[in-house]
PDB file of N, CA, C and O in Angstrom:
ATOM      1  N   UNK A  28       6.421   5.143 -17.084  1.00  0.00           N
ATOM      2  CA  UNK A  28       6.567   5.584 -15.715  1.00  0.00           C
ATOM      3  C   UNK A  28       7.073   7.024 -15.681  1.00  0.00           C
ATOM      4  O   UNK A  28       7.924   7.400 -16.456  1.00  0.00           O
ATOM      5  N   UNK A  29       6.547   7.751 -14.762  1.00  0.00           N
ATOM      6  CA  UNK A  29       7.019   9.109 -14.563  1.00  0.00           C
ATOM      7  C   UNK A  29       8.017   9.112 -13.411  1.00  0.00           C
ATOM      8  O   UNK A  29       8.209   8.114 -12.730  1.00  0.00           O
ATOM      9  N   UNK A  30       8.661  10.227 -13.191  1.00  0.00           N
ATOM     10  CA  UNK A  30       9.628  10.334 -12.117  1.00  0.00           C
ATOM     11  C   UNK A  30       8.993  10.912 -10.851  1.00  0.00           C
ATOM     12  O   UNK A  30       9.639  11.638 -10.100  1.00  0.00           O
ATOM     13  N   UNK A  31       7.717  10.597 -10.608  1.00  0.00           N
ATOM     14  CA  UNK A  31       7.023  11.087  -9.428  1.00  0.00           C
ATOM     15  C   UNK A  31       7.594  10.416  -8.182  1.00  0.00           C
ATOM     16  O   UNK A  31       7.857   9.223  -8.172  1.00  0.00           O
ATOM     17  N   UNK A  32       7.785  11.197  -7.132  1.00  0.00           N
ATOM     18  CA  UNK A  32       8.300  10.664  -5.873  1.00  0.00           C
ATOM     19  C   UNK A  32       7.103  10.234  -5.034  1.00  0.00           C
ATOM     20  O   UNK A  32       6.203  11.017  -4.767  1.00  0.00           O
ATOM     21  N   UNK A  33       7.114   8.963  -4.628  1.00  0.00           N
ATOM     22  CA  UNK A  33       6.019   8.393  -3.843  1.00  0.00           C
ATOM     23  C   UNK A  33       6.461   8.347  -2.390  1.00  0.00           C
ATOM     24  O   UNK A  33       7.523   7.819  -2.074  1.00  0.00           O
ATOM     25  N   UNK A  34       5.630   8.918  -1.495  1.00  0.00           N
ATOM     26  CA  UNK A  34       5.961   8.965  -0.071  1.00  0.00           C
ATOM     27  C   UNK A  34       4.848   8.321   0.740  1.00  0.00           C
ATOM     28  O   UNK A  34       3.675   8.403   0.374  1.00  0.00           O
ATOM     29  N   UNK A  35       5.230   7.701   1.867  1.00  0.00           N
ATOM     30  CA  UNK A  35       4.246   7.087   2.747  1.00  0.00           C
ATOM     31  C   UNK A  35       3.639   8.132   3.682  1.00  0.00           C
ATOM     32  O   UNK A  35       3.885   9.331   3.528  1.00  0.00           O
ATOM     33  N   UNK A  36       2.867   7.684   4.661  1.00  0.00           N
ATOM     34  CA  UNK A  36       2.181   8.614   5.562  1.00  0.00           C
ATOM     35  C   UNK A  36       3.140   9.420   6.426  1.00  0.00           C
ATOM     36  O   UNK A  36       2.795  10.494   6.902  1.00  0.00           O
ATOM     37  N   UNK A  37       4.363   8.930   6.636  1.00  0.00           N
ATOM     38  CA  UNK A  37       5.348   9.641   7.447  1.00  0.00           C
ATOM     39  C   UNK A  37       6.298  10.490   6.622  1.00  0.00           C
ATOM     40  O   UNK A  37       7.188  11.124   7.169  1.00  0.00           O
ATOM     41  N   UNK A  38       6.151  10.470   5.292  1.00  0.00           N
ATOM     42  CA  UNK A  38       7.016  11.260   4.434  1.00  0.00           C
ATOM     43  C   UNK A  38       8.252  10.524   3.954  1.00  0.00           C
ATOM     44  O   UNK A  38       9.115  11.114   3.319  1.00  0.00           O
ATOM     45  N   UNK A  39       8.354   9.227   4.240  1.00  0.00           N
ATOM     46  CA  UNK A  39       9.484   8.426   3.785  1.00  0.00           C
ATOM     47  C   UNK A  39       9.272   8.035   2.330  1.00  0.00           C
ATOM     48  O   UNK A  39       8.182   7.637   1.948  1.00  0.00           O
ATOM     49  N   UNK A  40      10.308   8.136   1.521  1.00  0.00           N
ATOM     50  CA  UNK A  40      10.213   7.798   0.104  1.00  0.00           C
ATOM     51  C   UNK A  40      10.077   6.292  -0.075  1.00  0.00           C
ATOM     52  O   UNK A  40      10.812   5.512   0.532  1.00  0.00           O
ATOM     53  N   UNK A  41       9.116   5.879  -0.920  1.00  0.00           N
ATOM     54  CA  UNK A  41       8.899   4.470  -1.232  1.00  0.00           C
ATOM     55  C   UNK A  41       9.489   4.149  -2.595  1.00  0.00           C
ATOM     56  O   UNK A  41       9.406   4.956  -3.519  1.00  0.00           O
ATOM     57  N   UNK A  42      10.073   2.958  -2.718  1.00  0.00           N
ATOM     58  CA  UNK A  42      10.656   2.494  -3.966  1.00  0.00           C
ATOM     59  C   UNK A  42      10.007   1.182  -4.388  1.00  0.00           C
ATOM     60  O   UNK A  42       9.393   0.497  -3.566  1.00  0.00           O
ATOM     61  N   UNK A  43      10.175   0.837  -5.641  1.00  0.00           N
ATOM     62  CA  UNK A  43       9.678  -0.427  -6.181  1.00  0.00           C
ATOM     63  C   UNK A  43      10.264  -1.585  -5.371  1.00  0.00           C
ATOM     64  O   UNK A  43      11.468  -1.635  -5.123  1.00  0.00           O
ATOM     65  N   UNK A  44       9.421  -2.519  -4.913  1.00  0.00           N
ATOM     66  CA  UNK A  44       9.888  -3.697  -4.185  1.00  0.00           C
ATOM     67  C   UNK A  44       9.978  -3.532  -2.683  1.00  0.00           C
ATOM     68  O   UNK A  44      10.315  -4.485  -1.975  1.00  0.00           O
ATOM     69  N   UNK A  45       9.673  -2.352  -2.143  1.00  0.00           N
ATOM     70  CA  UNK A  45       9.709  -2.137  -0.694  1.00  0.00           C
ATOM     71  C   UNK A  45       8.581  -2.898  -0.007  1.00  0.00           C
ATOM     72  O   UNK A  45       7.625  -3.339  -0.642  1.00  0.00           O
ATOM     73  N   UNK A  46       8.687  -3.019   1.314  1.00  0.00           N
ATOM     74  CA  UNK A  46       7.622  -3.580   2.136  1.00  0.00           C
ATOM     75  C   UNK A  46       6.998  -2.445   2.941  1.00  0.00           C
ATOM     76  O   UNK A  46       7.697  -1.548   3.401  1.00  0.00           O
ATOM     77  N   UNK A  47       5.678  -2.495   3.101  1.00  0.00           N
ATOM     78  CA  UNK A  47       4.961  -1.475   3.862  1.00  0.00           C
ATOM     79  C   UNK A  47       4.022  -2.141   4.860  1.00  0.00           C
ATOM     80  O   UNK A  47       3.655  -3.311   4.710  1.00  0.00           O
ATOM     81  N   UNK A  48       3.631  -1.380   5.876  1.00  0.00           N
ATOM     82  CA  UNK A  48       2.697  -1.837   6.892  1.00  0.00           C
ATOM     83  C   UNK A  48       1.481  -0.919   6.877  1.00  0.00           C
ATOM     84  O   UNK A  48       1.624   0.297   6.777  1.00  0.00           O
ATOM     85  N   UNK A  49       0.288  -1.496   6.996  1.00  0.00           N
ATOM     86  CA  UNK A  49      -0.935  -0.689   7.039  1.00  0.00           C
ATOM     87  C   UNK A  49      -1.063  -0.016   8.396  1.00  0.00           C
ATOM     88  O   UNK A  49      -0.761  -0.618   9.421  1.00  0.00           O
ATOM     89  N   UNK A  50      -1.530   1.227   8.411  1.00  0.00           N
ATOM     90  CA  UNK A  50      -1.695   1.961   9.663  1.00  0.00           C
ATOM     91  C   UNK A  50      -3.168   2.094  10.044  1.00  0.00           C
ATOM     92  O   UNK A  50      -3.491   2.724  11.046  1.00  0.00           O
ATOM     93  N   UNK A  51      -4.062   1.482   9.253  1.00  0.00           N
ATOM     94  CA  UNK A  51      -5.497   1.590   9.498  1.00  0.00           C
ATOM     95  C   UNK A  51      -6.186   0.361   8.917  1.00  0.00           C
ATOM     96  O   UNK A  51      -5.745  -0.173   7.902  1.00  0.00           O
ATOM     97  N   UNK A  52      -7.260  -0.123   9.560  1.00  0.00           N
ATOM     98  CA  UNK A  52      -8.060  -1.197   8.985  1.00  0.00           C
ATOM     99  C   UNK A  52      -8.719  -0.675   7.710  1.00  0.00           C
ATOM    100  O   UNK A  52      -9.306   0.414   7.717  1.00  0.00           O
ATOM    101  N   UNK A  53      -8.618  -1.437   6.630  1.00  0.00           N
ATOM    102  CA  UNK A  53      -9.183  -1.007   5.355  1.00  0.00           C
ATOM    103  C   UNK A  53     -10.162  -2.032   4.824  1.00  0.00           C
ATOM    104  O   UNK A  53      -9.840  -3.214   4.737  1.00  0.00           O
ATOM    105  N   UNK A  54     -11.365  -1.580   4.467  1.00  0.00           N
ATOM    106  CA  UNK A  54     -12.335  -2.437   3.802  1.00  0.00           C
ATOM    107  C   UNK A  54     -12.024  -2.415   2.313  1.00  0.00           C
ATOM    108  O   UNK A  54     -11.748  -1.362   1.747  1.00  0.00           O
ATOM    109  N   UNK A  55     -12.074  -3.584   1.677  1.00  0.00           N
ATOM    110  CA  UNK A  55     -11.749  -3.692   0.262  1.00  0.00           C
ATOM    111  C   UNK A  55     -13.034  -3.635  -0.539  1.00  0.00           C
ATOM    112  O   UNK A  55     -13.950  -4.434  -0.313  1.00  0.00           O
ATOM    113  N   UNK A  56     -13.119  -2.672  -1.466  1.00  0.00           N
ATOM    114  CA  UNK A  56     -14.314  -2.527  -2.293  1.00  0.00           C
ATOM    115  C   UNK A  56     -14.524  -3.768  -3.140  1.00  0.00           C
ATOM    116  O   UNK A  56     -13.576  -4.338  -3.669  1.00  0.00           O
ATOM    117  N   UNK A  57     -15.775  -4.198  -3.261  1.00  0.00           N
ATOM    118  CA  UNK A  57     -16.109  -5.327  -4.114  1.00  0.00           C
ATOM    119  C   UNK A  57     -15.977  -6.675  -3.433  1.00  0.00           C
ATOM    120  O   UNK A  57     -16.296  -7.691  -4.022  1.00  0.00           O
ATOM    121  N   UNK A  58     -15.485  -6.705  -2.185  1.00  0.00           N
ATOM    122  CA  UNK A  58     -15.365  -7.955  -1.439  1.00  0.00           C
ATOM    123  C   UNK A  58     -15.854  -7.722  -0.016  1.00  0.00           C
ATOM    124  O   UNK A  58     -16.125  -6.597   0.387  1.00  0.00           O
ATOM    125  N   UNK A  59     -15.932  -8.801   0.736  1.00  0.00           N
ATOM    126  CA  UNK A  59     -16.307  -8.677   2.137  1.00  0.00           C
ATOM    127  C   UNK A  59     -15.072  -8.677   3.040  1.00  0.00           C
ATOM    128  O   UNK A  59     -15.186  -8.783   4.245  1.00  0.00           O
ATOM    129  N   UNK A  60     -13.888  -8.551   2.447  1.00  0.00           N
ATOM    130  CA  UNK A  60     -12.627  -8.598   3.186  1.00  0.00           C
ATOM    131  C   UNK A  60     -12.310  -7.262   3.850  1.00  0.00           C
ATOM    132  O   UNK A  60     -12.600  -6.209   3.306  1.00  0.00           O
ATOM    133  N   UNK A  61     -11.685  -7.339   5.019  1.00  0.00           N
ATOM    134  CA  UNK A  61     -11.103  -6.177   5.691  1.00  0.00           C
ATOM    135  C   UNK A  61      -9.654  -6.511   5.971  1.00  0.00           C
ATOM    136  O   UNK A  61      -9.361  -7.545   6.565  1.00  0.00           O
ATOM    137  N   UNK A  62      -8.753  -5.665   5.526  1.00  0.00           N
ATOM    138  CA  UNK A  62      -7.336  -5.865   5.785  1.00  0.00           C
ATOM    139  C   UNK A  62      -7.002  -5.105   7.057  1.00  0.00           C
ATOM    140  O   UNK A  62      -7.249  -3.912   7.157  1.00  0.00           O
ATOM    141  N   UNK A  63      -6.482  -5.817   8.037  1.00  0.00           N
ATOM    142  CA  UNK A  63      -6.274  -5.266   9.375  1.00  0.00           C
ATOM    143  C   UNK A  63      -5.036  -4.377   9.468  1.00  0.00           C
ATOM    144  O   UNK A  63      -4.087  -4.539   8.725  1.00  0.00           O
ATOM    145  N   UNK A  64      -5.091  -3.457  10.423  1.00  0.00           N
ATOM    146  CA  UNK A  64      -3.951  -2.587  10.722  1.00  0.00           C
ATOM    147  C   UNK A  64      -2.772  -3.453  11.146  1.00  0.00           C
ATOM    148  O   UNK A  64      -2.933  -4.448  11.836  1.00  0.00           O
ATOM    149  N   UNK A  65      -1.576  -3.095  10.697  1.00  0.00           N
ATOM    150  CA  UNK A  65      -0.387  -3.851  11.042  1.00  0.00           C
ATOM    151  C   UNK A  65      -0.026  -4.931  10.040  1.00  0.00           C
ATOM    152  O   UNK A  65       1.007  -5.574  10.173  1.00  0.00           O
ATOM    153  N   UNK A  66      -0.877  -5.130   9.012  1.00  0.00           N
ATOM    154  CA  UNK A  66      -0.586  -6.133   7.991  1.00  0.00           C
ATOM    155  C   UNK A  66       0.632  -5.709   7.185  1.00  0.00           C
ATOM    156  O   UNK A  66       0.707  -4.584   6.707  1.00  0.00           O
ATOM    157  N   UNK A  67       1.580  -6.623   7.022  1.00  0.00           N
ATOM    158  CA  UNK A  67       2.779  -6.360   6.250  1.00  0.00           C
ATOM    159  C   UNK A  67       2.514  -6.712   4.793  1.00  0.00           C
ATOM    160  O   UNK A  67       2.055  -7.812   4.486  1.00  0.00           O
ATOM    161  N   UNK A  68       2.765  -5.766   3.907  1.00  0.00           N
ATOM    162  CA  UNK A  68       2.602  -5.972   2.468  1.00  0.00           C
ATOM    163  C   UNK A  68       3.984  -5.877   1.842  1.00  0.00           C
ATOM    164  O   UNK A  68       4.651  -4.855   1.957  1.00  0.00           O
ATOM    165  N   UNK A  69       4.396  -6.966   1.193  1.00  0.00           N
ATOM    166  CA  UNK A  69       5.742  -7.029   0.618  1.00  0.00           C
ATOM    167  C   UNK A  69       5.708  -6.779  -0.877  1.00  0.00           C
ATOM    168  O   UNK A  69       4.690  -7.009  -1.531  1.00  0.00           O
ATOM    169  N   UNK A  70       6.833  -6.329  -1.397  1.00  0.00           N
ATOM    170  CA  UNK A  70       7.057  -6.193  -2.836  1.00  0.00           C
ATOM    171  C   UNK A  70       6.019  -5.299  -3.522  1.00  0.00           C
ATOM    172  O   UNK A  70       5.303  -5.732  -4.417  1.00  0.00           O
ATOM    173  N   UNK A  71       5.936  -4.045  -3.100  1.00  0.00           N
ATOM    174  CA  UNK A  71       4.993  -3.108  -3.711  1.00  0.00           C
ATOM    175  C   UNK A  71       5.469  -2.700  -5.099  1.00  0.00           C
ATOM    176  O   UNK A  71       6.648  -2.823  -5.424  1.00  0.00           O
ATOM    177  N   UNK A  72       4.531  -2.231  -5.909  1.00  0.00           N
ATOM    178  CA  UNK A  72       4.839  -1.719  -7.244  1.00  0.00           C
ATOM    179  C   UNK A  72       4.321  -0.288  -7.341  1.00  0.00           C
ATOM    180  O   UNK A  72       3.237   0.019  -6.860  1.00  0.00           O
ATOM    181  N   UNK A  73       5.104   0.572  -7.966  1.00  0.00           N
ATOM    182  CA  UNK A  73       4.699   1.961  -8.180  1.00  0.00           C
ATOM    183  C   UNK A  73       3.983   2.032  -9.520  1.00  0.00           C
ATOM    184  O   UNK A  73       4.404   1.414 -10.489  1.00  0.00           O
ATOM    185  N   UNK A  74       2.890   2.794  -9.580  1.00  0.00           N
ATOM    186  CA  UNK A  74       2.096   2.851 -10.810  1.00  0.00           C
ATOM    187  C   UNK A  74       2.135   4.212 -11.493  1.00  0.00           C
ATOM    188  O   UNK A  74       1.345   4.470 -12.379  1.00  0.00           O
ATOM    189  N   UNK A  75       3.037   5.092 -11.088  1.00  0.00           N
ATOM    190  CA  UNK A  75       3.132   6.402 -11.714  1.00  0.00           C
ATOM    191  C   UNK A  75       2.305   7.475 -11.033  1.00  0.00           C
ATOM    192  O   UNK A  75       2.483   8.648 -11.287  1.00  0.00           O
ATOM    193  N   UNK A  76       1.375   7.076 -10.177  1.00  0.00           N
ATOM    194  CA  UNK A  76       0.567   8.025  -9.411  1.00  0.00           C
ATOM    195  C   UNK A  76       1.215   8.173  -8.030  1.00  0.00           C
ATOM    196  O   UNK A  76       1.334   7.188  -7.310  1.00  0.00           O
ATOM    197  N   UNK A  77       1.630   9.380  -7.638  1.00  0.00           N
ATOM    198  CA  UNK A  77       2.325   9.539  -6.359  1.00  0.00           C
ATOM    199  C   UNK A  77       1.473   9.258  -5.132  1.00  0.00           C
ATOM    200  O   UNK A  77       2.000   9.127  -4.040  1.00  0.00           O
ATOM    201  N   UNK A  78       0.174   9.113  -5.276  1.00  0.00           N
ATOM    202  CA  UNK A  78      -0.696   8.847  -4.132  1.00  0.00           C
ATOM    203  C   UNK A  78      -1.147   7.408  -4.023  1.00  0.00           C
ATOM    204  O   UNK A  78      -1.908   7.061  -3.130  1.00  0.00           O
ATOM    205  N   UNK A  79      -0.659   6.517  -4.906  1.00  0.00           N
ATOM    206  CA  UNK A  79      -1.112   5.132  -4.906  1.00  0.00           C
ATOM    207  C   UNK A  79       0.040   4.168  -5.142  1.00  0.00           C
ATOM    208  O   UNK A  79       1.015   4.509  -5.809  1.00  0.00           O
ATOM    209  N   UNK A  80      -0.103   2.953  -4.574  1.00  0.00           N
ATOM    210  CA  UNK A  80       0.811   1.856  -4.851  1.00  0.00           C
ATOM    211  C   UNK A  80      -0.015   0.616  -5.177  1.00  0.00           C
ATOM    212  O   UNK A  80      -1.171   0.513  -4.770  1.00  0.00           O
ATOM    213  N   UNK A  81       0.571  -0.307  -5.909  1.00  0.00           N
ATOM    214  CA  UNK A  81      -0.079  -1.573  -6.218  1.00  0.00           C
ATOM    215  C   UNK A  81       0.611  -2.669  -5.430  1.00  0.00           C
ATOM    216  O   UNK A  81       1.825  -2.628  -5.226  1.00  0.00           O
ATOM    217  N   UNK A  82      -0.176  -3.681  -4.984  1.00  0.00           N
ATOM    218  CA  UNK A  82       0.404  -4.761  -4.203  1.00  0.00           C
ATOM    219  C   UNK A  82      -0.529  -5.963  -4.202  1.00  0.00           C
ATOM    220  O   UNK A  82      -1.650  -5.904  -4.702  1.00  0.00           O
ATOM    221  N   UNK A  83      -0.036  -7.048  -3.625  1.00  0.00           N
ATOM    222  CA  UNK A  83      -0.827  -8.247  -3.407  1.00  0.00           C
ATOM    223  C   UNK A  83      -0.759  -8.583  -1.925  1.00  0.00           C
ATOM    224  O   UNK A  83       0.284  -8.441  -1.298  1.00  0.00           O
ATOM    225  N   UNK A  84      -1.886  -9.037  -1.360  1.00  0.00           N
ATOM    226  CA  UNK A  84      -1.904  -9.538   0.008  1.00  0.00           C
ATOM    227  C   UNK A  84      -2.377 -10.983  -0.044  1.00  0.00           C
ATOM    228  O   UNK A  84      -2.771 -11.470  -1.101  1.00  0.00           O
ATOM    229  N   UNK A  85      -2.355 -11.651   1.095  1.00  0.00           N
ATOM    230  CA  UNK A  85      -2.838 -13.029   1.136  1.00  0.00           C
ATOM    231  C   UNK A  85      -4.322 -13.104   0.808  1.00  0.00           C
ATOM    232  O   UNK A  85      -4.780 -14.040   0.180  1.00  0.00           O
ATOM    233  N   UNK A  86      -5.089 -12.080   1.225  1.00  0.00           N
ATOM    234  CA  UNK A  86      -6.526 -12.080   1.014  1.00  0.00           C
ATOM    235  C   UNK A  86      -6.920 -11.608  -0.378  1.00  0.00           C
ATOM    236  O   UNK A  86      -7.839 -12.130  -0.988  1.00  0.00           O
ATOM    237  N   UNK A  87      -6.252 -10.562  -0.880  1.00  0.00           N
ATOM    238  CA  UNK A  87      -6.666  -9.897  -2.117  1.00  0.00           C
ATOM    239  C   UNK A  87      -5.465  -9.726  -3.042  1.00  0.00           C
ATOM    240  O   UNK A  87      -4.417  -9.247  -2.629  1.00  0.00           O
ATOM    241  N   UNK A  88      -5.646 -10.111  -4.304  1.00  0.00           N
ATOM    242  CA  UNK A  88      -4.593  -9.933  -5.312  1.00  0.00           C
ATOM    243  C   UNK A  88      -4.922  -8.706  -6.156  1.00  0.00           C
ATOM    244  O   UNK A  88      -6.082  -8.392  -6.388  1.00  0.00           O
ATOM    245  N   UNK A  89      -3.900  -8.000  -6.615  1.00  0.00           N
ATOM    246  CA  UNK A  89      -4.113  -6.838  -7.470  1.00  0.00           C
ATOM    247  C   UNK A  89      -4.725  -5.661  -6.744  1.00  0.00           C
ATOM    248  O   UNK A  89      -5.596  -4.979  -7.266  1.00  0.00           O
ATOM    249  N   UNK A  90      -4.259  -5.384  -5.556  1.00  0.00           N
ATOM    250  CA  UNK A  90      -4.815  -4.338  -4.706  1.00  0.00           C
ATOM    251  C   UNK A  90      -4.095  -3.014  -4.956  1.00  0.00           C
ATOM    252  O   UNK A  90      -2.882  -2.993  -5.131  1.00  0.00           O
ATOM    253  N   UNK A  91      -4.843  -1.925  -4.975  1.00  0.00           N
ATOM    254  CA  UNK A  91      -4.269  -0.583  -5.076  1.00  0.00           C
ATOM    255  C   UNK A  91      -4.547   0.126  -3.750  1.00  0.00           C
ATOM    256  O   UNK A  91      -5.686   0.238  -3.328  1.00  0.00           O
ATOM    257  N   UNK A  92      -3.466   0.566  -3.089  1.00  0.00           N
ATOM    258  CA  UNK A  92      -3.585   1.239  -1.799  1.00  0.00           C
ATOM    259  C   UNK A  92      -3.176   2.690  -1.912  1.00  0.00           C
ATOM    260  O   UNK A  92      -2.250   3.027  -2.638  1.00  0.00           O
ATOM    261  N   UNK A  93      -3.858   3.549  -1.171  1.00  0.00           N
ATOM    262  CA  UNK A  93      -3.442   4.945  -1.071  1.00  0.00           C
ATOM    263  C   UNK A  93      -2.265   5.011  -0.108  1.00  0.00           C
ATOM    264  O   UNK A  93      -2.250   4.339   0.921  1.00  0.00           O
ATOM    265  N   UNK A  94      -1.281   5.830  -0.448  1.00  0.00           N
ATOM    266  CA  UNK A  94      -0.071   5.906   0.361  1.00  0.00           C
ATOM    267  C   UNK A  94      -0.307   6.555   1.718  1.00  0.00           C
ATOM    268  O   UNK A  94       0.512   6.388   2.606  1.00  0.00           O
ATOM    269  N   UNK A  95      -1.417   7.234   1.920  1.00  0.00           N
ATOM    270  CA  UNK A  95      -1.700   7.848   3.212  1.00  0.00           C
ATOM    271  C   UNK A  95      -2.045   6.823   4.276  1.00  0.00           C
ATOM    272  O   UNK A  95      -2.084   7.133   5.461  1.00  0.00           O
ATOM    273  N   UNK A  96      -2.282   5.555   3.876  1.00  0.00           N
ATOM    274  CA  UNK A  96      -2.643   4.499   4.823  1.00  0.00           C
ATOM    275  C   UNK A  96      -1.516   3.504   5.054  1.00  0.00           C
ATOM    276  O   UNK A  96      -1.751   2.462   5.686  1.00  0.00           O
ATOM    277  N   UNK A  97      -0.314   3.775   4.582  1.00  0.00           N
ATOM    278  CA  UNK A  97       0.800   2.846   4.763  1.00  0.00           C
ATOM    279  C   UNK A  97       2.028   3.575   5.303  1.00  0.00           C
ATOM    280  O   UNK A  97       2.148   4.782   5.176  1.00  0.00           O
ATOM    281  N   UNK A  98       2.902   2.797   5.953  1.00  0.00           N
ATOM    282  CA  UNK A  98       4.200   3.306   6.357  1.00  0.00           C
ATOM    283  C   UNK A  98       5.244   2.266   5.968  1.00  0.00           C
ATOM    284  O   UNK A  98       4.965   1.076   5.922  1.00  0.00           O
ATOM    285  N   UNK A  99       6.441   2.723   5.673  1.00  0.00           N
ATOM    286  CA  UNK A  99       7.513   1.847   5.236  1.00  0.00           C
ATOM    287  C   UNK A  99       7.906   0.910   6.384  1.00  0.00           C
ATOM    288  O   UNK A  99       8.050   1.345   7.511  1.00  0.00           O
ATOM    289  N   UNK A 100       8.065  -0.370   6.057  1.00  0.00           N
ATOM    290  CA  UNK A 100       8.413  -1.365   7.080  1.00  0.00           C
ATOM    291  C   UNK A 100       9.916  -1.447   7.285  1.00  0.00           C
ATOM    292  O   UNK A 100      10.679  -1.047   6.474  1.00  0.00           O
TER     293      UNK A 100
END
C-alpha cells in the first residue's frame, strides 16, 4: 500500500472501512446490473490508487468504483 490520500467527489478524505453513497446511477460492466444513485456501500477497501476504491454491494461482489461517483456517508 502506498500513502496516497483518497478523496470522494466532495474532497472528503476516505479511509479503509468507511461507508459511501453513490451520487450517480452506474452500469456495471460485464453484467446487466445498474447500481442506483443513493445506494449505501459499507466497508470500502483502498487499493493504493487514489482514484478508485474496492467494495461489495448486494448485487455485485468485488466491485471497483471511481471516487468521483461517491460521497462519504
